[in-house]
PDB file of C-alpha atoms in Angstrom:
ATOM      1  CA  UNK R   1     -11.888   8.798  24.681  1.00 70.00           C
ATOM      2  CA  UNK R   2      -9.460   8.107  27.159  1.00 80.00           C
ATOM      3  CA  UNK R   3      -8.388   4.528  28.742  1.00 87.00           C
ATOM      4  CA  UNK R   4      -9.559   5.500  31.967  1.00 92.00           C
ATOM      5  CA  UNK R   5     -11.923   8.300  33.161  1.00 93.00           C
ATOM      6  CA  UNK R   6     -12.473   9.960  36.703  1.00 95.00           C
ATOM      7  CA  UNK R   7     -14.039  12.763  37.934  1.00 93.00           C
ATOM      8  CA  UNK R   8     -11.164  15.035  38.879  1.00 92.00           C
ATOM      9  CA  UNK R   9     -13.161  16.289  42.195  1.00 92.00           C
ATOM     10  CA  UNK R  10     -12.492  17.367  44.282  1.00 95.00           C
ATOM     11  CA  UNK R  11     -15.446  16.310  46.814  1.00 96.00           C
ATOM     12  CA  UNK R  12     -15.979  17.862  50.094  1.00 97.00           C
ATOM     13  CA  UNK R  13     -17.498  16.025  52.511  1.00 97.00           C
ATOM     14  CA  UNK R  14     -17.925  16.357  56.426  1.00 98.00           C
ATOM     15  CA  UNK R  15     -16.293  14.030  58.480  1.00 98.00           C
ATOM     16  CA  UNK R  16     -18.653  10.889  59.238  1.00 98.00           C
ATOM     17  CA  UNK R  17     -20.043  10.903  55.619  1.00 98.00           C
ATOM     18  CA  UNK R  18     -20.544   8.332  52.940  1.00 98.00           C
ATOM     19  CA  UNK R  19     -18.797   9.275  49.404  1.00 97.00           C
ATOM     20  CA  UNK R  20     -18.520   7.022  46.083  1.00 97.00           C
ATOM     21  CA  UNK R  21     -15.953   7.480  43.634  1.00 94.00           C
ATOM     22  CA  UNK R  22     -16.943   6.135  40.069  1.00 95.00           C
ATOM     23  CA  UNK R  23     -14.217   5.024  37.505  1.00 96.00           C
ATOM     24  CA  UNK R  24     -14.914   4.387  33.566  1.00 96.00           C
ATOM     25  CA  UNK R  25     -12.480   2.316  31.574  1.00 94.00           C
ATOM     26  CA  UNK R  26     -12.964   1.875  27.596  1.00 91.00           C
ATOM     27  CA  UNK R  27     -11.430  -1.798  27.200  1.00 87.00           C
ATOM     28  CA  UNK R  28     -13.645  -4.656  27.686  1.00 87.00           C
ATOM     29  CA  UNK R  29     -11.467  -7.241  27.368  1.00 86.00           C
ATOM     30  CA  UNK R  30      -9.435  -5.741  31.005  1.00 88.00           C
ATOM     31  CA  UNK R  31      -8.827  -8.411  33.452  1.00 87.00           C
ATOM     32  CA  UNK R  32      -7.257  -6.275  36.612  1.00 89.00           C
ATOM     33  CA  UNK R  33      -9.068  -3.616  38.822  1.00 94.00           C
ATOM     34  CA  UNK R  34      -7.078  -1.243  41.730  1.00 95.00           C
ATOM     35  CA  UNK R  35      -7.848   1.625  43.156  1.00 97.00           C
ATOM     36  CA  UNK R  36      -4.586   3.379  44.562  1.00 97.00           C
ATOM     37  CA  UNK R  37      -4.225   6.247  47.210  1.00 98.00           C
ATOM     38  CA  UNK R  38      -1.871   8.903  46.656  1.00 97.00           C
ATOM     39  CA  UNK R  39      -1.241  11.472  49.164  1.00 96.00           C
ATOM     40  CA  UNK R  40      -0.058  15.449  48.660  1.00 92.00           C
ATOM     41  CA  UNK R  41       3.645  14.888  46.851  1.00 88.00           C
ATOM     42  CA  UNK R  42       3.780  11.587  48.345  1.00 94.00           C
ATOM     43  CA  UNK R  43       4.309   8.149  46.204  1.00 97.00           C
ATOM     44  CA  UNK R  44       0.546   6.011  44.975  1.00 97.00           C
ATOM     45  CA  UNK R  45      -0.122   3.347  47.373  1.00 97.00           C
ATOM     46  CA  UNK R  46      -2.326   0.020  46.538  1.00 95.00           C
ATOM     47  CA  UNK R  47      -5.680   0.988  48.432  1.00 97.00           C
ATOM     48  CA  UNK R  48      -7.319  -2.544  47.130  1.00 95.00           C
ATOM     49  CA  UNK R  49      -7.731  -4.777  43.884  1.00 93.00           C
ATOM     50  CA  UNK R  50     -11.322  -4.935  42.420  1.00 93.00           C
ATOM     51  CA  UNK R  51     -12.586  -8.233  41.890  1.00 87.00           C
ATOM     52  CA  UNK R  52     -15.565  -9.457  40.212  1.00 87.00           C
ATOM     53  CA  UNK R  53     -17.545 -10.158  43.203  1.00 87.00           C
ATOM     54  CA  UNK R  54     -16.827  -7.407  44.706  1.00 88.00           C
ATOM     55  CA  UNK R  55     -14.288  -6.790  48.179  1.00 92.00           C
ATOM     56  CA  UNK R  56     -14.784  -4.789  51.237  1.00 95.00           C
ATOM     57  CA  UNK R  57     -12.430  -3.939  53.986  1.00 95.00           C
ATOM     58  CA  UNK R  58     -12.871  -1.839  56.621  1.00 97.00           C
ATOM     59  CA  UNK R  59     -14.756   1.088  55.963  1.00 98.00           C
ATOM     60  CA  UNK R  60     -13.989   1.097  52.010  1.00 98.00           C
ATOM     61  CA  UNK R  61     -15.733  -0.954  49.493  1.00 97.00           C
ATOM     62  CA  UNK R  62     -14.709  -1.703  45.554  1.00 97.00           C
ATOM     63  CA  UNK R  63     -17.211  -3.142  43.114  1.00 96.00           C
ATOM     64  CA  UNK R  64     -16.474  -3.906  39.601  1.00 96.00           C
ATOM     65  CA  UNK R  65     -19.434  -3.573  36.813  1.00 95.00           C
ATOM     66  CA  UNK R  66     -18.406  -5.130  33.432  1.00 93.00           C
ATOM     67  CA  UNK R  67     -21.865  -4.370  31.435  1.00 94.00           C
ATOM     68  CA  UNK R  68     -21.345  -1.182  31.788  1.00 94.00           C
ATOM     69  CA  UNK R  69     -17.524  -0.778  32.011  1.00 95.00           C
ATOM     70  CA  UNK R  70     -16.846   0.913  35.430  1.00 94.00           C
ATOM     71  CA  UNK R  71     -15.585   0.447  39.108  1.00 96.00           C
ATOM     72  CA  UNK R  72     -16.755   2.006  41.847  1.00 97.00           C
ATOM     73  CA  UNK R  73     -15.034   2.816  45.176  1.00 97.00           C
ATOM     74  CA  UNK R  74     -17.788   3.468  48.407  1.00 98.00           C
ATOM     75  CA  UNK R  75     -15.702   5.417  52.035  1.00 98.00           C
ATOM     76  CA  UNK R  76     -18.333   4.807  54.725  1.00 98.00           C
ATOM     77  CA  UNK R  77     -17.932   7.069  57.607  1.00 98.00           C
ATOM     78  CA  UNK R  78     -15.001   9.062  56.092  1.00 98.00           C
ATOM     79  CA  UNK R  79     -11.970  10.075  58.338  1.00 98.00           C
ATOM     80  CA  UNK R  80      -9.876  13.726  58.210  1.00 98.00           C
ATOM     81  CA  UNK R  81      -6.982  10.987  57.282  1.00 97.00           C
ATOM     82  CA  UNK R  82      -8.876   9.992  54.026  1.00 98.00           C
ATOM     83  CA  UNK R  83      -8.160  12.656  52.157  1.00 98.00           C
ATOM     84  CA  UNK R  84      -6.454  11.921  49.589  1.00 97.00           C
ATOM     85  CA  UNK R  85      -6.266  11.558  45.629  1.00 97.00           C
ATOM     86  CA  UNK R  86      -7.912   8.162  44.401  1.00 97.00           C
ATOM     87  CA  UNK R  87      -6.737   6.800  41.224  1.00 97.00           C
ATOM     88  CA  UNK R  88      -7.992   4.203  39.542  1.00 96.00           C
ATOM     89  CA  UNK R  89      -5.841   1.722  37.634  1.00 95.00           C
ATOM     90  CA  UNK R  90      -6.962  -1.002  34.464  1.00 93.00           C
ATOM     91  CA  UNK R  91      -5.272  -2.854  32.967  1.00 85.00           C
ATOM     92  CA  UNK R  92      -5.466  -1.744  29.547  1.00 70.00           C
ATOM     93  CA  UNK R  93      -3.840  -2.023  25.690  1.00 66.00           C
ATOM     94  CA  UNK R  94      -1.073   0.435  24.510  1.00 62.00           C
ATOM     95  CA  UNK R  95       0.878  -0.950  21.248  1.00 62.00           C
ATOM     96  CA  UNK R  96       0.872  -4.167  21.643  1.00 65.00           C
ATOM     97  CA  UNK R  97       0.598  -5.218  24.799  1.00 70.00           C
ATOM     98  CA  UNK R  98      -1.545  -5.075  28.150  1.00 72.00           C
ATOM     99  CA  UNK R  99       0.068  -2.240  30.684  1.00 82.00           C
ATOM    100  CA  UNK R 100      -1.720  -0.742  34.052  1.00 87.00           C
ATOM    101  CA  UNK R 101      -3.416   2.157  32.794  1.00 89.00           C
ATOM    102  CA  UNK R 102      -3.570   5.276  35.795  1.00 92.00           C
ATOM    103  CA  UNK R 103      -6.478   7.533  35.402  1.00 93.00           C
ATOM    104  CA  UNK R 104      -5.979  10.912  36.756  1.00 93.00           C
ATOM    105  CA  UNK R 105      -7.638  10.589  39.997  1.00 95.00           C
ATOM    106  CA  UNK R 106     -10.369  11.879  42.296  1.00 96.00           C
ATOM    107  CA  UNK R 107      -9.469  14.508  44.961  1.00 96.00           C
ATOM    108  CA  UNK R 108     -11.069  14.012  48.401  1.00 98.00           C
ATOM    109  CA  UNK R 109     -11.227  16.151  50.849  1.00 98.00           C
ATOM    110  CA  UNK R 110     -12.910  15.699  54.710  1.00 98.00           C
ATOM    111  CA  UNK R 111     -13.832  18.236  56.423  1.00 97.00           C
ATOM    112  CA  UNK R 112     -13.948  18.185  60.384  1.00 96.00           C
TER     113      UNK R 112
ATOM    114  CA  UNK F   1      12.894  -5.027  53.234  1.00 75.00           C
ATOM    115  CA  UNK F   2      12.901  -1.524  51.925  1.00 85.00           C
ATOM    116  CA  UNK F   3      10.733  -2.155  49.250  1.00 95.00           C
ATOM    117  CA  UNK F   4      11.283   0.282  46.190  1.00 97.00           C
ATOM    118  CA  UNK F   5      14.422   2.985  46.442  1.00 98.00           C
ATOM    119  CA  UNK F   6      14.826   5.887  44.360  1.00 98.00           C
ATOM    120  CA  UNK F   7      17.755   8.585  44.411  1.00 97.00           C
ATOM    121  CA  UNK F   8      18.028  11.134  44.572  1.00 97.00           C
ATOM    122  CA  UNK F   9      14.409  12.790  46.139  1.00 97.00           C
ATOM    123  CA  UNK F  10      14.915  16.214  44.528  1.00 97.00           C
ATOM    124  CA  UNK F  11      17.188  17.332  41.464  1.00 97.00           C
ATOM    125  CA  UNK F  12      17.590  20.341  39.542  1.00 97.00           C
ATOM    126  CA  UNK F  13      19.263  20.437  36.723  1.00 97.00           C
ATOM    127  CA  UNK F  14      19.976  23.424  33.676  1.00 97.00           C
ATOM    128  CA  UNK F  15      18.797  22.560  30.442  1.00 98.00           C
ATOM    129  CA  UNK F  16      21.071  20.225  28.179  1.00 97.00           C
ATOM    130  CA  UNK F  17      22.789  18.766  31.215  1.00 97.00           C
ATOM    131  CA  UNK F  18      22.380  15.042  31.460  1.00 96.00           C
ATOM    132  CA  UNK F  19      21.624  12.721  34.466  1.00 96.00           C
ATOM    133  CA  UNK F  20      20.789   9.183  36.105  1.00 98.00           C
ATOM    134  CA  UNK F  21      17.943   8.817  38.319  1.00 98.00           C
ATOM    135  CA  UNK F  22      18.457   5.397  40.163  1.00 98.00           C
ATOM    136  CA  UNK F  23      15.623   3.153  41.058  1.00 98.00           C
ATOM    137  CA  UNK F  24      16.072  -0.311  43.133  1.00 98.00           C
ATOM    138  CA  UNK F  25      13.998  -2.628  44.187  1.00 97.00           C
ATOM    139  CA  UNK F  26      14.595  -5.628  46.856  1.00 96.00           C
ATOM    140  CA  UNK F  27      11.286  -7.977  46.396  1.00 95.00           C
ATOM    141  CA  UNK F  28      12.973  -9.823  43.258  1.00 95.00           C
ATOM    142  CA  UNK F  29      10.454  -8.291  40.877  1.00 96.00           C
ATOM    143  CA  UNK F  30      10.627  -9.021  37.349  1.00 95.00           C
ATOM    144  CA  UNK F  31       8.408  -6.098  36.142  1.00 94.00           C
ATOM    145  CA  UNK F  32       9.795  -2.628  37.166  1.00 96.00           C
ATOM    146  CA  UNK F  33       8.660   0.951  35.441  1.00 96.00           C
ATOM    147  CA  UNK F  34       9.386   4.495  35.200  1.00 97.00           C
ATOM    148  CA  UNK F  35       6.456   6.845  35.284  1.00 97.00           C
ATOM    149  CA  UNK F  36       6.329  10.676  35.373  1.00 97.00           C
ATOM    150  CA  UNK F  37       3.278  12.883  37.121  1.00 95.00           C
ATOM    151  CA  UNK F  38       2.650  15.951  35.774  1.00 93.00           C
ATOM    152  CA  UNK F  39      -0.572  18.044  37.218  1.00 84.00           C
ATOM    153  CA  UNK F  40      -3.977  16.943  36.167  1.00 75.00           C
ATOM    154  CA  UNK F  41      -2.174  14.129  33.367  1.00 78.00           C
ATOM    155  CA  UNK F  42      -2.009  11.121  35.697  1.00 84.00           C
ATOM    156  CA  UNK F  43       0.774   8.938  35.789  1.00 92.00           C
ATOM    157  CA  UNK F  44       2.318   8.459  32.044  1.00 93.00           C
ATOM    158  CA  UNK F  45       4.534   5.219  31.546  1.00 93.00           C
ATOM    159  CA  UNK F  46       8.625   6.178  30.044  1.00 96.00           C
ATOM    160  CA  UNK F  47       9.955   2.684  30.038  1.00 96.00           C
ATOM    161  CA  UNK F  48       9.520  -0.758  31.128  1.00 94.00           C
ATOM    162  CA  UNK F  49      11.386  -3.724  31.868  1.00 95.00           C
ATOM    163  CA  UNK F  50       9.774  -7.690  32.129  1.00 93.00           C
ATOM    164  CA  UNK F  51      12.829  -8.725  33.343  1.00 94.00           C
ATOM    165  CA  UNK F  52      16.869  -8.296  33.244  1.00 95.00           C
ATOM    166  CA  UNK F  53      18.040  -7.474  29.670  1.00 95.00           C
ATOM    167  CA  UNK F  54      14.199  -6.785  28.569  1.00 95.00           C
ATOM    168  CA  UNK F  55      13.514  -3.533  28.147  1.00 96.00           C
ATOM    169  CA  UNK F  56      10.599  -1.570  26.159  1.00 93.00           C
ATOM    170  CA  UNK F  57       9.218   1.800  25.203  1.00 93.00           C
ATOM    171  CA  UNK F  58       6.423   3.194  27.491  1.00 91.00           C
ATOM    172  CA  UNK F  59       3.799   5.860  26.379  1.00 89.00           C
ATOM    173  CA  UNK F  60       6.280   8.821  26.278  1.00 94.00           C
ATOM    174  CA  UNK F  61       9.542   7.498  26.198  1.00 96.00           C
ATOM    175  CA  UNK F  62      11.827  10.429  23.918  1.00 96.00           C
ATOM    176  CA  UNK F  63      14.590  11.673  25.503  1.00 96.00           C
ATOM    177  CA  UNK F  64      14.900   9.174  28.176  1.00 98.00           C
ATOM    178  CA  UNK F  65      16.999   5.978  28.126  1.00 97.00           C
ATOM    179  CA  UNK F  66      16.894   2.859  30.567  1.00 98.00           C
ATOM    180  CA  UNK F  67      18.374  -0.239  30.890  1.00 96.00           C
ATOM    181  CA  UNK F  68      18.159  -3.926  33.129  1.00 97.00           C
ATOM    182  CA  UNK F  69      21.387  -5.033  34.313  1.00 97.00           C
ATOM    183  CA  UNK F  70      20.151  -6.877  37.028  1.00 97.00           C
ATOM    184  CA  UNK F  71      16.888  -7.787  38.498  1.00 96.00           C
ATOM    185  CA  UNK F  72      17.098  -5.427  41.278  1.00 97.00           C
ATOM    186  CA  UNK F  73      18.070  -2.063  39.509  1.00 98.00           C
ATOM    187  CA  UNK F  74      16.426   0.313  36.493  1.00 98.00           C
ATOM    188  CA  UNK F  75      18.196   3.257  36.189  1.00 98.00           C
ATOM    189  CA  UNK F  76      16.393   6.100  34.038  1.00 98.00           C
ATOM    190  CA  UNK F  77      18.883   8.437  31.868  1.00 98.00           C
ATOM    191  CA  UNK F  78      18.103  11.680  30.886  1.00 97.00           C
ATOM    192  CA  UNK F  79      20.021  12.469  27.747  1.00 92.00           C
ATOM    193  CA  UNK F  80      19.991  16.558  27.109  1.00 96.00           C
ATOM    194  CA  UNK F  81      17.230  17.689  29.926  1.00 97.00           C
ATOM    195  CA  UNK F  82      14.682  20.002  28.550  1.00 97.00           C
ATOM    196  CA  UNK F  83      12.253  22.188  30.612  1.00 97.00           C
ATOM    197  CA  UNK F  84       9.646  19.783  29.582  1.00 96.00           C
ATOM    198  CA  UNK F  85      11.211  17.581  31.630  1.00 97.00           C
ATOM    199  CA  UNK F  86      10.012  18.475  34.795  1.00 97.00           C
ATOM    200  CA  UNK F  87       8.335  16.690  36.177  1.00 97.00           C
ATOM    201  CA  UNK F  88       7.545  13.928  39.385  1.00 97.00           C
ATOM    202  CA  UNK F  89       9.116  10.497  38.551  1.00 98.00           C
ATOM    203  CA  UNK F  90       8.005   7.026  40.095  1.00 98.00           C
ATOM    204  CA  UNK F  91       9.567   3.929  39.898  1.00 98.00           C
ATOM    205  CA  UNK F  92       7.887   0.877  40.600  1.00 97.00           C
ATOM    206  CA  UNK F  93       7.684  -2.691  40.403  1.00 96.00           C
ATOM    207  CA  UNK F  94       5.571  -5.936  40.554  1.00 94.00           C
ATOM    208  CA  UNK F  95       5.150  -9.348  40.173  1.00 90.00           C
ATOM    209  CA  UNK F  96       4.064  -9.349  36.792  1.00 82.00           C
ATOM    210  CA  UNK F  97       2.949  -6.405  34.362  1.00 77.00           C
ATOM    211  CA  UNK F  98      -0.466  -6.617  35.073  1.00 78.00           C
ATOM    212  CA  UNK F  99      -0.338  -7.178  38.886  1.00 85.00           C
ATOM    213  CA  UNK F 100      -0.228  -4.362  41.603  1.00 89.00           C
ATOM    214  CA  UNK F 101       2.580  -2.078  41.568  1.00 93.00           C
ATOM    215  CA  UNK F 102       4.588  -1.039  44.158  1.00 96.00           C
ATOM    216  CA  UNK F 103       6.386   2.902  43.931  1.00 97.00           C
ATOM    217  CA  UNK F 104       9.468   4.176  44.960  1.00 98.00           C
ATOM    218  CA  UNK F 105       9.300   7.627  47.305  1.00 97.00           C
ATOM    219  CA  UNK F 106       9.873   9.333  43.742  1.00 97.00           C
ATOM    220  CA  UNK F 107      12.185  12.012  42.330  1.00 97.00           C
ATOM    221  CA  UNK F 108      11.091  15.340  42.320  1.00 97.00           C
ATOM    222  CA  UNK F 109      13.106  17.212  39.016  1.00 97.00           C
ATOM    223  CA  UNK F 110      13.214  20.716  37.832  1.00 97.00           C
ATOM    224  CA  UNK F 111      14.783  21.665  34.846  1.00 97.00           C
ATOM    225  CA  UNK F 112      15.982  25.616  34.435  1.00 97.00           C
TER     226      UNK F 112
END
């Protein structure tokens, strides 16, 4: 199983919609939560840390469920500039110490 | 501050020829990485650094050398490039291992 799972996507949506990206991670024990934004050949960019409480800002919204080992990331009223690939990151163990784990991301695409 | 450098943006290079992609960063980071991106794998780690002097092996580090001078700088070396070698490269850095990273514009390489 790997570290970190997503759905590769891509999901089309129409402009105005509502879309939730779900993220499965196989540590327990990880501490730290992102979801990044990468655009087409460009570099990944921090989108927002996870917390345990939950964050929201703006139009996106990140919630964190330890029971059952997965993050969630919730666009209300998606933009044309949202799409993007969404990657979540964990914070995971490879050899013998804790290193951000990428998942493969979730292609979005909004359609006008 | 311009945040994480990397040069040169594209490369090509013939197979067996060696090379230094450069990587700087201006936020006094003690953590900085090397990942490549390779379609539908995600971002796999190379090398990391904790700090000048520190280095360590990432999750597919053959055939690639770094090293940490300095705080600022992590140059990757390719030894003998292979065709399996192309590939996307980021560099990035952050406050700590765990903790957000921040990515360079990355290095786009094709070997022939």
């Amino acid at each position: 199983r790997k570290e970190v799972e997503q759905d590769p996507g891509p999901f089309n949506v129409p402009e105005g919609a509502t879309v939730a990206f779900n993220c499965t991670y196989s540590n327990s024990a990880s501490q730290s939560f992102f979801w990044y934004r990468q655009d087409c050949r460009k570099e990944p960019k921090l989108l927002m840390s996870v917390y345990s409480s939950g964050n929201e800002d703006g139009r996106f919204t990140a919630q964190l469920n330890r029971a059952s080992q997965y993050i969630s990331l919730l666009i209300r009223d998606s933009k044309l500039s949202d799409s993007a690939t969404y990657l979540c990151v964990v914070n995971g163990r490879m050899d013998s110490s804790y290193k951000l784990i990428f998942g493969s991301g979730t292609r979005l695409l909004v359609r006008p | 501050n311009a945040g994480v450098t990397q040069t040169p943006k594209f490369q090509v290079l013939k197979t067996g020829q060696s090379m230094t992609l450069q990587c700087a960063q201006d936020m006094n980071h003690e953590y900085m990485s090397w990942y490549r991106q390779d379609p539908g794998m995600g971002l796999r780690l190379i090398h990391y650094s904790v700090g000048a002097g520190i280095t360590d092996q990432g999750e597919v580090p053959n055939g690639y050398n770094v090293s940490r001078s300095t705080t600022e700088d992590f140059p990757l070396r390719l030894l003998s490039a292979a065709p399996s070698q192309t590939s996307v490269y980021f560099c990035a850095s952050s406050y700590a291992r765990v903790h957000e990273q921040y990515f360079g514009p990355g290095t786009r390489l094709t070997v022939t």
